[in-house]
Amino acid sequence: MRYWLIKSEPFKYSWDRFVKEGSAVWDGVRNYSARNNLRAMKRGDLALFYHSNEGKEIVGIAKVVRTAYADPSSEEDWSVVDFQPHKALAHPVTLATIKADAILSKMEMIRQSRLSVVPVDKSEFDRILRLSASPGRVADPRSS
DNA sequence: GCCAACGTTGGC
DNA sequence: GCCAACGTTGGC
């Protein structure tokens, strides 16, 4: 089981709409690294759902329900993956929190800030979940 | 194969 | 609205 992070501008496609519709074809990815990440996803993998531009926070978790297939919105060699909502975060985890955290500030999403589909380590994923359980920040284990 | 020009993403 | 980072394109 692997973990990922997928980005969406809420004005284009929001978490709320994703939940309302019950599933999403993740199309429109036009970057080779992002495409390769999509292609590496397996059924059941979990992806953090991040709102870029507006919000700048992780708001929920999506689950891969269909692995990569040809993007119907393109004649070229692009891929899509189907997701279903898995769980909303009780409290969104903001970019500011991520950047201020010793573990999370090393995330690929920070290193490669423009990439819309990035891998996430299990330790990072677990920490996001912990932070999302309560409002505000949770003490960094390394600093205690 | 190099690199300048340009477009896009996304944070600020 | 600006700009940094980075990917892509195309001339040479």
JSON list of N, CA, C and O in Angstrom, two decimals, chain A residues 65-115:
[
{"chain": "A", "resi": 65, "resn": "VAL", "atom": "N", "xyz": [-9.72, 3.65, -6.78]},
{"chain": "A", "resi": 65, "resn": "VAL", "atom": "CA", "xyz": [-10.66, 2.57, -7.04]},
{"chain": "A", "resi": 65, "resn": "VAL", "atom": "C", "xyz": [-10.48, 1.97, -8.44]},
{"chain": "A", "resi": 65, "resn": "VAL", "atom": "O", "xyz": [-10.98, 0.90, -8.72]},
{"chain": "A", "resi": 66, "resn": "ARG", "atom": "N", "xyz": [-9.78, 2.70, -9.30]},
{"chain": "A", "resi": 66, "resn": "ARG", "atom": "CA", "xyz": [-9.43, 2.13, -10.60]},
{"chain": "A", "resi": 66, "resn": "ARG", "atom": "C", "xyz": [-8.06, 2.65, -11.00]},
{"chain": "A", "resi": 66, "resn": "ARG", "atom": "O", "xyz": [-7.83, 3.86, -10.99]},
{"chain": "A", "resi": 67, "resn": "THR", "atom": "N", "xyz": [-7.16, 1.73, -11.33]},
{"chain": "A", "resi": 67, "resn": "THR", "atom": "CA", "xyz": [-5.79, 2.14, -11.68]},
{"chain": "A", "resi": 67, "resn": "THR", "atom": "C", "xyz": [-5.76, 2.77, -13.07]},
{"chain": "A", "resi": 67, "resn": "THR", "atom": "O", "xyz": [-6.76, 2.79, -13.78]},
{"chain": "A", "resi": 68, "resn": "ALA", "atom": "N", "xyz": [-4.58, 3.27, -13.42]},
{"chain": "A", "resi": 68, "resn": "ALA", "atom": "CA", "xyz": [-4.41, 4.11, -14.61]},
{"chain": "A", "resi": 68, "resn": "ALA", "atom": "C", "xyz": [-4.96, 3.51, -15.90]},
{"chain": "A", "resi": 68, "resn": "ALA", "atom": "O", "xyz": [-4.75, 2.34, -16.19]},
{"chain": "A", "resi": 69, "resn": "TYR", "atom": "N", "xyz": [-5.64, 4.37, -16.64]},
{"chain": "A", "resi": 69, "resn": "TYR", "atom": "CA", "xyz": [-6.09, 4.03, -18.00]},
{"chain": "A", "resi": 69, "resn": "TYR", "atom": "C", "xyz": [-6.02, 5.30, -18.85]},
{"chain": "A", "resi": 69, "resn": "TYR", "atom": "O", "xyz": [-5.80, 6.39, -18.31]},
{"chain": "A", "resi": 70, "resn": "ALA", "atom": "N", "xyz": [-6.20, 5.16, -20.15]},
{"chain": "A", "resi": 70, "resn": "ALA", "atom": "CA", "xyz": [-6.00, 6.29, -21.06]},
{"chain": "A", "resi": 70, "resn": "ALA", "atom": "C", "xyz": [-6.94, 7.45, -20.74]},
{"chain": "A", "resi": 70, "resn": "ALA", "atom": "O", "xyz": [-8.14, 7.25, -20.54]},
{"chain": "A", "resi": 71, "resn": "ASP", "atom": "N", "xyz": [-6.39, 8.64, -20.69]},
{"chain": "A", "resi": 71, "resn": "ASP", "atom": "CA", "xyz": [-7.19, 9.84, -20.43]},
{"chain": "A", "resi": 71, "resn": "ASP", "atom": "C", "xyz": [-8.12, 10.09, -21.60]},
{"chain": "A", "resi": 71, "resn": "ASP", "atom": "O", "xyz": [-7.67, 10.39, -22.71]},
{"chain": "A", "resi": 72, "resn": "PRO", "atom": "N", "xyz": [-9.43, 9.98, -21.36]},
{"chain": "A", "resi": 72, "resn": "PRO", "atom": "CA", "xyz": [-10.39, 10.17, -22.46]},
{"chain": "A", "resi": 72, "resn": "PRO", "atom": "C", "xyz": [-10.42, 11.61, -22.98]},
{"chain": "A", "resi": 72, "resn": "PRO", "atom": "O", "xyz": [-10.95, 11.86, -24.06]},
{"chain": "A", "resi": 73, "resn": "SER", "atom": "N", "xyz": [-9.83, 12.53, -22.22]},
{"chain": "A", "resi": 73, "resn": "SER", "atom": "CA", "xyz": [-9.85, 13.93, -22.65]},
{"chain": "A", "resi": 73, "resn": "SER", "atom": "C", "xyz": [-8.65, 14.29, -23.52]},
{"chain": "A", "resi": 73, "resn": "SER", "atom": "O", "xyz": [-8.42, 15.45, -23.83]},
{"chain": "A", "resi": 74, "resn": "SER", "atom": "N", "xyz": [-7.86, 13.28, -23.91]},
{"chain": "A", "resi": 74, "resn": "SER", "atom": "CA", "xyz": [-6.69, 13.56, -24.74]},
{"chain": "A", "resi": 74, "resn": "SER", "atom": "C", "xyz": [-6.45, 12.47, -25.76]},
{"chain": "A", "resi": 74, "resn": "SER", "atom": "O", "xyz": [-6.71, 11.30, -25.51]},
{"chain": "A", "resi": 75, "resn": "GLU", "atom": "N", "xyz": [-5.93, 12.87, -26.91]},
{"chain": "A", "resi": 75, "resn": "GLU", "atom": "CA", "xyz": [-5.54, 11.91, -27.95]},
{"chain": "A", "resi": 75, "resn": "GLU", "atom": "C", "xyz": [-4.14, 11.37, -27.66]},
{"chain": "A", "resi": 75, "resn": "GLU", "atom": "O", "xyz": [-3.74, 10.36, -28.20]},
{"chain": "A", "resi": 76, "resn": "GLU", "atom": "N", "xyz": [-3.42, 12.11, -26.81]},
{"chain": "A", "resi": 76, "resn": "GLU", "atom": "CA", "xyz": [-2.04, 11.73, -26.55]},
{"chain": "A", "resi": 76, "resn": "GLU", "atom": "C", "xyz": [-1.95, 10.72, -25.41]},
{"chain": "A", "resi": 76, "resn": "GLU", "atom": "O", "xyz": [-2.96, 10.29, -24.88]},
{"chain": "A", "resi": 77, "resn": "ASP", "atom": "N", "xyz": [-0.71, 10.41, -25.05]},
{"chain": "A", "resi": 77, "resn": "ASP", "atom": "CA", "xyz": [-0.48, 9.33, -24.09]},
{"chain": "A", "resi": 77, "resn": "ASP", "atom": "C", "xyz": [-0.52, 9.81, -22.65]},
{"chain": "A", "resi": 77, "resn": "ASP", "atom": "O", "xyz": [0.50, 9.85, -21.97]},
{"chain": "A", "resi": 78, "resn": "TRP", "atom": "N", "xyz": [-1.71, 10.19, -22.19]},
{"chain": "A", "resi": 78, "resn": "TRP", "atom": "CA", "xyz": [-1.87, 10.61, -20.79]},
{"chain": "A", "resi": 78, "resn": "TRP", "atom": "C", "xyz": [-2.77, 9.60, -20.08]},
{"chain": "A", "resi": 78, "resn": "TRP", "atom": "O", "xyz": [-3.47, 8.84, -20.73]},
{"chain": "A", "resi": 79, "resn": "SER", "atom": "N", "xyz": [-2.71, 9.66, -18.76]},
{"chain": "A", "resi": 79, "resn": "SER", "atom": "CA", "xyz": [-3.45, 8.68, -17.97]},
{"chain": "A", "resi": 79, "resn": "SER", "atom": "C", "xyz": [-4.37, 9.34, -16.94]},
{"chain": "A", "resi": 79, "resn": "SER", "atom": "O", "xyz": [-4.12, 10.46, -16.52]},
{"chain": "A", "resi": 80, "resn": "VAL", "atom": "N", "xyz": [-5.37, 8.60, -16.56]},
{"chain": "A", "resi": 80, "resn": "VAL", "atom": "CA", "xyz": [-6.24, 9.01, -15.45]},
{"chain": "A", "resi": 80, "resn": "VAL", "atom": "C", "xyz": [-6.35, 7.86, -14.46]},
{"chain": "A", "resi": 80, "resn": "VAL", "atom": "O", "xyz": [-6.09, 6.70, -14.80]},
{"chain": "A", "resi": 81, "resn": "VAL", "atom": "N", "xyz": [-6.75, 8.20, -13.25]},
{"chain": "A", "resi": 81, "resn": "VAL", "atom": "CA", "xyz": [-7.02, 7.23, -12.20]},
{"chain": "A", "resi": 81, "resn": "VAL", "atom": "C", "xyz": [-8.38, 7.61, -11.62]},
{"chain": "A", "resi": 81, "resn": "VAL", "atom": "O", "xyz": [-8.73, 8.79, -11.58]},
{"chain": "A", "resi": 82, "resn": "ASP", "atom": "N", "xyz": [-9.16, 6.62, -11.19]},
{"chain": "A", "resi": 82, "resn": "ASP", "atom": "CA", "xyz": [-10.43, 6.92, -10.53]},
{"chain": "A", "resi": 82, "resn": "ASP", "atom": "C", "xyz": [-10.27, 6.87, -9.02]},
{"chain": "A", "resi": 82, "resn": "ASP", "atom": "O", "xyz": [-9.66, 5.93, -8.49]},
{"chain": "A", "resi": 83, "resn": "PHE", "atom": "N", "xyz": [-10.84, 7.88, -8.36]},
{"chain": "A", "resi": 83, "resn": "PHE", "atom": "CA", "xyz": [-10.81, 7.93, -6.90]},
{"chain": "A", "resi": 83, "resn": "PHE", "atom": "C", "xyz": [-12.22, 7.96, -6.34]},
{"chain": "A", "resi": 83, "resn": "PHE", "atom": "O", "xyz": [-13.16, 8.43, -6.99]},
{"chain": "A", "resi": 84, "resn": "GLN", "atom": "N", "xyz": [-12.32, 7.49, -5.10]},
{"chain": "A", "resi": 84, "resn": "GLN", "atom": "CA", "xyz": [-13.53, 7.72, -4.31]},
{"chain": "A", "resi": 84, "resn": "GLN", "atom": "C", "xyz": [-13.13, 8.36, -2.99]},
{"chain": "A", "resi": 84, "resn": "GLN", "atom": "O", "xyz": [-12.03, 8.11, -2.49]},
{"chain": "A", "resi": 85, "resn": "PRO", "atom": "N", "xyz": [-14.00, 9.19, -2.43]},
{"chain": "A", "resi": 85, "resn": "PRO", "atom": "CA", "xyz": [-13.69, 9.77, -1.12]},
{"chain": "A", "resi": 85, "resn": "PRO", "atom": "C", "xyz": [-13.54, 8.65, -0.10]},
{"chain": "A", "resi": 85, "resn": "PRO", "atom": "O", "xyz": [-14.32, 7.70, -0.10]},
{"chain": "A", "resi": 86, "resn": "HIS", "atom": "N", "xyz": [-12.51, 8.76, 0.72]},
{"chain": "A", "resi": 86, "resn": "HIS", "atom": "CA", "xyz": [-12.27, 7.75, 1.75]},
{"chain": "A", "resi": 86, "resn": "HIS", "atom": "C", "xyz": [-12.66, 8.31, 3.11]},
{"chain": "A", "resi": 86, "resn": "HIS", "atom": "O", "xyz": [-13.39, 7.67, 3.86]},
{"chain": "A", "resi": 87, "resn": "LYS", "atom": "N", "xyz": [-12.17, 9.52, 3.40]},
{"chain": "A", "resi": 87, "resn": "LYS", "atom": "CA", "xyz": [-12.42, 10.11, 4.71]},
{"chain": "A", "resi": 87, "resn": "LYS", "atom": "C", "xyz": [-12.11, 11.60, 4.65]},
{"chain": "A", "resi": 87, "resn": "LYS", "atom": "O", "xyz": [-11.10, 12.00, 4.08]},
{"chain": "A", "resi": 88, "resn": "ALA", "atom": "N", "xyz": [-12.96, 12.39, 5.25]},
{"chain": "A", "resi": 88, "resn": "ALA", "atom": "CA", "xyz": [-12.66, 13.81, 5.40]},
{"chain": "A", "resi": 88, "resn": "ALA", "atom": "C", "xyz": [-11.79, 13.99, 6.63]},
{"chain": "A", "resi": 88, "resn": "ALA", "atom": "O", "xyz": [-11.93, 13.23, 7.60]},
{"chain": "A", "resi": 89, "resn": "LEU", "atom": "N", "xyz": [-10.90, 14.95, 6.61]},
{"chain": "A", "resi": 89, "resn": "LEU", "atom": "CA", "xyz": [-10.12, 15.24, 7.81]},
{"chain": "A", "resi": 89, "resn": "LEU", "atom": "C", "xyz": [-10.97, 16.06, 8.77]},
{"chain": "A", "resi": 89, "resn": "LEU", "atom": "O", "xyz": [-11.65, 16.99, 8.36]},
{"chain": "A", "resi": 90, "resn": "ALA", "atom": "N", "xyz": [-10.91, 15.69, 10.05]},
{"chain": "A", "resi": 90, "resn": "ALA", "atom": "CA", "xyz": [-11.68, 16.43, 11.05]},
{"chain": "A", "resi": 90, "resn": "ALA", "atom": "C", "xyz": [-11.24, 17.89, 11.06]},
{"chain": "A", "resi": 90, "resn": "ALA", "atom": "O", "xyz": [-12.06, 18.80, 11.18]},
{"chain": "A", "resi": 91, "resn": "HIS", "atom": "N", "xyz": [-9.93, 18.10, 10.90]},
{"chain": "A", "resi": 91, "resn": "HIS", "atom": "CA", "xyz": [-9.38, 19.45, 10.82]},
{"chain": "A", "resi": 91, "resn": "HIS", "atom": "C", "xyz": [-8.38, 19.49, 9.68]},
{"chain": "A", "resi": 91, "resn": "HIS", "atom": "O", "xyz": [-7.43, 18.69, 9.70]},
{"chain": "A", "resi": 92, "resn": "PRO", "atom": "N", "xyz": [-8.56, 20.37, 8.72]},
{"chain": "A", "resi": 92, "resn": "PRO", "atom": "CA", "xyz": [-7.60, 20.44, 7.61]},
{"chain": "A", "resi": 92, "resn": "PRO", "atom": "C", "xyz": [-6.20, 20.73, 8.12]},
{"chain": "A", "resi": 92, "resn": "PRO", "atom": "O", "xyz": [-6.02, 21.37, 9.16]},
{"chain": "A", "resi": 93, "resn": "VAL", "atom": "N", "xyz": [-5.21, 20.24, 7.40]},
{"chain": "A", "resi": 93, "resn": "VAL", "atom": "CA", "xyz": [-3.81, 20.51, 7.75]},
{"chain": "A", "resi": 93, "resn": "VAL", "atom": "C", "xyz": [-3.28, 21.50, 6.72]},
{"chain": "A", "resi": 93, "resn": "VAL", "atom": "O", "xyz": [-3.21, 21.20, 5.53]},
{"chain": "A", "resi": 94, "resn": "THR", "atom": "N", "xyz": [-2.93, 22.68, 7.20]},
{"chain": "A", "resi": 94, "resn": "THR", "atom": "CA", "xyz": [-2.54, 23.76, 6.29]},
{"chain": "A", "resi": 94, "resn": "THR", "atom": "C", "xyz": [-1.10, 23.64, 5.82]},
{"chain": "A", "resi": 94, "resn": "THR", "atom": "O", "xyz": [-0.25, 23.01, 6.46]},
{"chain": "A", "resi": 95, "resn": "LEU", "atom": "N", "xyz": [-0.83, 24.30, 4.70]},
{"chain": "A", "resi": 95, "resn": "LEU", "atom": "CA", "xyz": [0.53, 24.37, 4.18]},
{"chain": "A", "resi": 95, "resn": "LEU", "atom": "C", "xyz": [1.47, 24.99, 5.21]},
{"chain": "A", "resi": 95, "resn": "LEU", "atom": "O", "xyz": [2.61, 24.54, 5.37]},
{"chain": "A", "resi": 96, "resn": "ALA", "atom": "N", "xyz": [1.00, 25.99, 5.91]},
{"chain": "A", "resi": 96, "resn": "ALA", "atom": "CA", "xyz": [1.82, 26.65, 6.94]},
{"chain": "A", "resi": 96, "resn": "ALA", "atom": "C", "xyz": [2.23, 25.65, 8.01]},
{"chain": "A", "resi": 96, "resn": "ALA", "atom": "O", "xyz": [3.39, 25.63, 8.45]},
{"chain": "A", "resi": 97, "resn": "THR", "atom": "N", "xyz": [1.29, 24.80, 8.42]},
{"chain": "A", "resi": 97, "resn": "THR", "atom": "CA", "xyz": [1.60, 23.77, 9.42]},
{"chain": "A", "resi": 97, "resn": "THR", "atom": "C", "xyz": [2.63, 22.78, 8.87]},
{"chain": "A", "resi": 97, "resn": "THR", "atom": "O", "xyz": [3.57, 22.40, 9.56]},
{"chain": "A", "resi": 98, "resn": "ILE", "atom": "N", "xyz": [2.42, 22.39, 7.63]},
{"chain": "A", "resi": 98, "resn": "ILE", "atom": "CA", "xyz": [3.34, 21.44, 7.00]},
{"chain": "A", "resi": 98, "resn": "ILE", "atom": "C", "xyz": [4.75, 22.00, 6.92]},
{"chain": "A", "resi": 98, "resn": "ILE", "atom": "O", "xyz": [5.73, 21.35, 7.27]},
{"chain": "A", "resi": 99, "resn": "LYS", "atom": "N", "xyz": [4.85, 23.26, 6.52]},
{"chain": "A", "resi": 99, "resn": "LYS", "atom": "CA", "xyz": [6.17, 23.89, 6.38]},
{"chain": "A", "resi": 99, "resn": "LYS", "atom": "C", "xyz": [6.87, 24.08, 7.73]},
{"chain": "A", "resi": 99, "resn": "LYS", "atom": "O", "xyz": [8.10, 24.09, 7.80]},
{"chain": "A", "resi": 100, "resn": "ALA", "atom": "N", "xyz": [6.07, 24.22, 8.78]},
{"chain": "A", "resi": 100, "resn": "ALA", "atom": "CA", "xyz": [6.64, 24.47, 10.10]},
{"chain": "A", "resi": 100, "resn": "ALA", "atom": "C", "xyz": [7.00, 23.17, 10.82]},
{"chain": "A", "resi": 100, "resn": "ALA", "atom": "O", "xyz": [7.61, 23.20, 11.88]},
{"chain": "A", "resi": 101, "resn": "ASP", "atom": "N", "xyz": [6.63, 22.03, 10.24]},
{"chain": "A", "resi": 101, "resn": "ASP", "atom": "CA", "xyz": [6.83, 20.74, 10.90]},
{"chain": "A", "resi": 101, "resn": "ASP", "atom": "C", "xyz": [8.12, 20.08, 10.42]},
{"chain": "A", "resi": 101, "resn": "ASP", "atom": "O", "xyz": [8.37, 20.01, 9.22]},
{"chain": "A", "resi": 102, "resn": "ALA", "atom": "N", "xyz": [8.91, 19.59, 11.37]},
{"chain": "A", "resi": 102, "resn": "ALA", "atom": "CA", "xyz": [10.21, 19.02, 11.03]},
{"chain": "A", "resi": 102, "resn": "ALA", "atom": "C", "xyz": [10.10, 17.84, 10.08]},
{"chain": "A", "resi": 102, "resn": "ALA", "atom": "O", "xyz": [10.93, 17.65, 9.19]},
{"chain": "A", "resi": 103, "resn": "ILE", "atom": "N", "xyz": [9.08, 17.02, 10.28]},
{"chain": "A", "resi": 103, "resn": "ILE", "atom": "CA", "xyz": [8.90, 15.84, 9.42]},
{"chain": "A", "resi": 103, "resn": "ILE", "atom": "C", "xyz": [8.29, 16.25, 8.08]},
{"chain": "A", "resi": 103, "resn": "ILE", "atom": "O", "xyz": [8.80, 15.92, 7.01]},
{"chain": "A", "resi": 104, "resn": "LEU", "atom": "N", "xyz": [7.22, 17.00, 8.17]},
{"chain": "A", "resi": 104, "resn": "LEU", "atom": "CA", "xyz": [6.44, 17.28, 6.96]},
{"chain": "A", "resi": 104, "resn": "LEU", "atom": "C", "xyz": [7.10, 18.28, 6.02]},
{"chain": "A", "resi": 104, "resn": "LEU", "atom": "O", "xyz": [6.82, 18.27, 4.81]},
{"chain": "A", "resi": 105, "resn": "SER", "atom": "N", "xyz": [7.98, 19.10, 6.55]},
{"chain": "A", "resi": 105, "resn": "SER", "atom": "CA", "xyz": [8.62, 20.09, 5.68]},
{"chain": "A", "resi": 105, "resn": "SER", "atom": "C", "xyz": [9.56, 19.43, 4.68]},
{"chain": "A", "resi": 105, "resn": "SER", "atom": "O", "xyz": [10.02, 20.07, 3.74]},
{"chain": "A", "resi": 106, "resn": "LYS", "atom": "N", "xyz": [9.82, 18.14, 4.86]},
{"chain": "A", "resi": 106, "resn": "LYS", "atom": "CA", "xyz": [10.65, 17.40, 3.90]},
{"chain": "A", "resi": 106, "resn": "LYS", "atom": "C", "xyz": [9.82, 16.72, 2.82]},
{"chain": "A", "resi": 106, "resn": "LYS", "atom": "O", "xyz": [10.36, 16.01, 1.97]},
{"chain": "A", "resi": 107, "resn": "MET", "atom": "N", "xyz": [8.52, 16.89, 2.89]},
{"chain": "A", "resi": 107, "resn": "MET", "atom": "CA", "xyz": [7.65, 16.20, 1.94]},
{"chain": "A", "resi": 107, "resn": "MET", "atom": "C", "xyz": [7.95, 16.59, 0.49]},
{"chain": "A", "resi": 107, "resn": "MET", "atom": "O", "xyz": [8.35, 17.71, 0.20]},
{"chain": "A", "resi": 108, "resn": "GLU", "atom": "N", "xyz": [7.69, 15.64, -0.40]},
{"chain": "A", "resi": 108, "resn": "GLU", "atom": "CA", "xyz": [7.88, 15.88, -1.82]},
{"chain": "A", "resi": 108, "resn": "GLU", "atom": "C", "xyz": [7.03, 17.06, -2.31]},
{"chain": "A", "resi": 108, "resn": "GLU", "atom": "O", "xyz": [7.44, 17.81, -3.18]},
{"chain": "A", "resi": 109, "resn": "MET", "atom": "N", "xyz": [5.87, 17.22, -1.73]},
{"chain": "A", "resi": 109, "resn": "MET", "atom": "CA", "xyz": [4.99, 18.32, -2.16]},
{"chain": "A", "resi": 109, "resn": "MET", "atom": "C", "xyz": [5.61, 19.69, -1.91]},
{"chain": "A", "resi": 109, "resn": "MET", "atom": "O", "xyz": [5.27, 20.65, -2.57]},
{"chain": "A", "resi": 110, "resn": "ILE", "atom": "N", "xyz": [6.54, 19.74, -0.94]},
{"chain": "A", "resi": 110, "resn": "ILE", "atom": "CA", "xyz": [7.24, 20.99, -0.67]},
{"chain": "A", "resi": 110, "resn": "ILE", "atom": "C", "xyz": [8.45, 21.12, -1.60]},
{"chain": "A", "resi": 110, "resn": "ILE", "atom": "O", "xyz": [8.70, 22.17, -2.18]},
{"chain": "A", "resi": 111, "resn": "ARG", "atom": "N", "xyz": [9.15, 20.00, -1.74]},
{"chain": "A", "resi": 111, "resn": "ARG", "atom": "CA", "xyz": [10.34, 19.99, -2.58]},
{"chain": "A", "resi": 111, "resn": "ARG", "atom": "C", "xyz": [9.99, 20.28, -4.04]},
{"chain": "A", "resi": 111, "resn": "ARG", "atom": "O", "xyz": [10.68, 21.00, -4.74]},
{"chain": "A", "resi": 112, "resn": "GLN", "atom": "N", "xyz": [8.92, 19.66, -4.51]},
{"chain": "A", "resi": 112, "resn": "GLN", "atom": "CA", "xyz": [8.46, 19.81, -5.89]},
{"chain": "A", "resi": 112, "resn": "GLN", "atom": "C", "xyz": [7.11, 20.48, -5.86]},
{"chain": "A", "resi": 112, "resn": "GLN", "atom": "O", "xyz": [6.10, 19.83, -6.10]},
{"chain": "A", "resi": 113, "resn": "SER", "atom": "N", "xyz": [7.11, 21.74, -5.55]},
{"chain": "A", "resi": 113, "resn": "SER", "atom": "CA", "xyz": [5.86, 22.41, -5.22]},
{"chain": "A", "resi": 113, "resn": "SER", "atom": "C", "xyz": [4.87, 22.51, -6.39]},
{"chain": "A", "resi": 113, "resn": "SER", "atom": "O", "xyz": [3.69, 22.73, -6.18]},
{"chain": "A", "resi": 114, "resn": "ARG", "atom": "N", "xyz": [5.35, 22.37, -7.59]},
{"chain": "A", "resi": 114, "resn": "ARG", "atom": "CA", "xyz": [4.43, 22.52, -8.72]},
{"chain": "A", "resi": 114, "resn": "ARG", "atom": "C", "xyz": [3.83, 21.20, -9.19]},
{"chain": "A", "resi": 114, "resn": "ARG", "atom": "O", "xyz": [2.93, 21.19, -10.04]},
{"chain": "A", "resi": 115, "resn": "LEU", "atom": "N", "xyz": [4.36, 20.10, -8.68]},
{"chain": "A", "resi": 115, "resn": "LEU", "atom": "CA", "xyz": [3.89, 18.80, -9.13]},
{"chain": "A", "resi": 115, "resn": "LEU", "atom": "C", "xyz": [2.53, 18.47, -8.50]},
{"chain": "A", "resi": 115, "resn": "LEU", "atom": "O", "xyz": [2.37, 18.54, -7.29]}
]
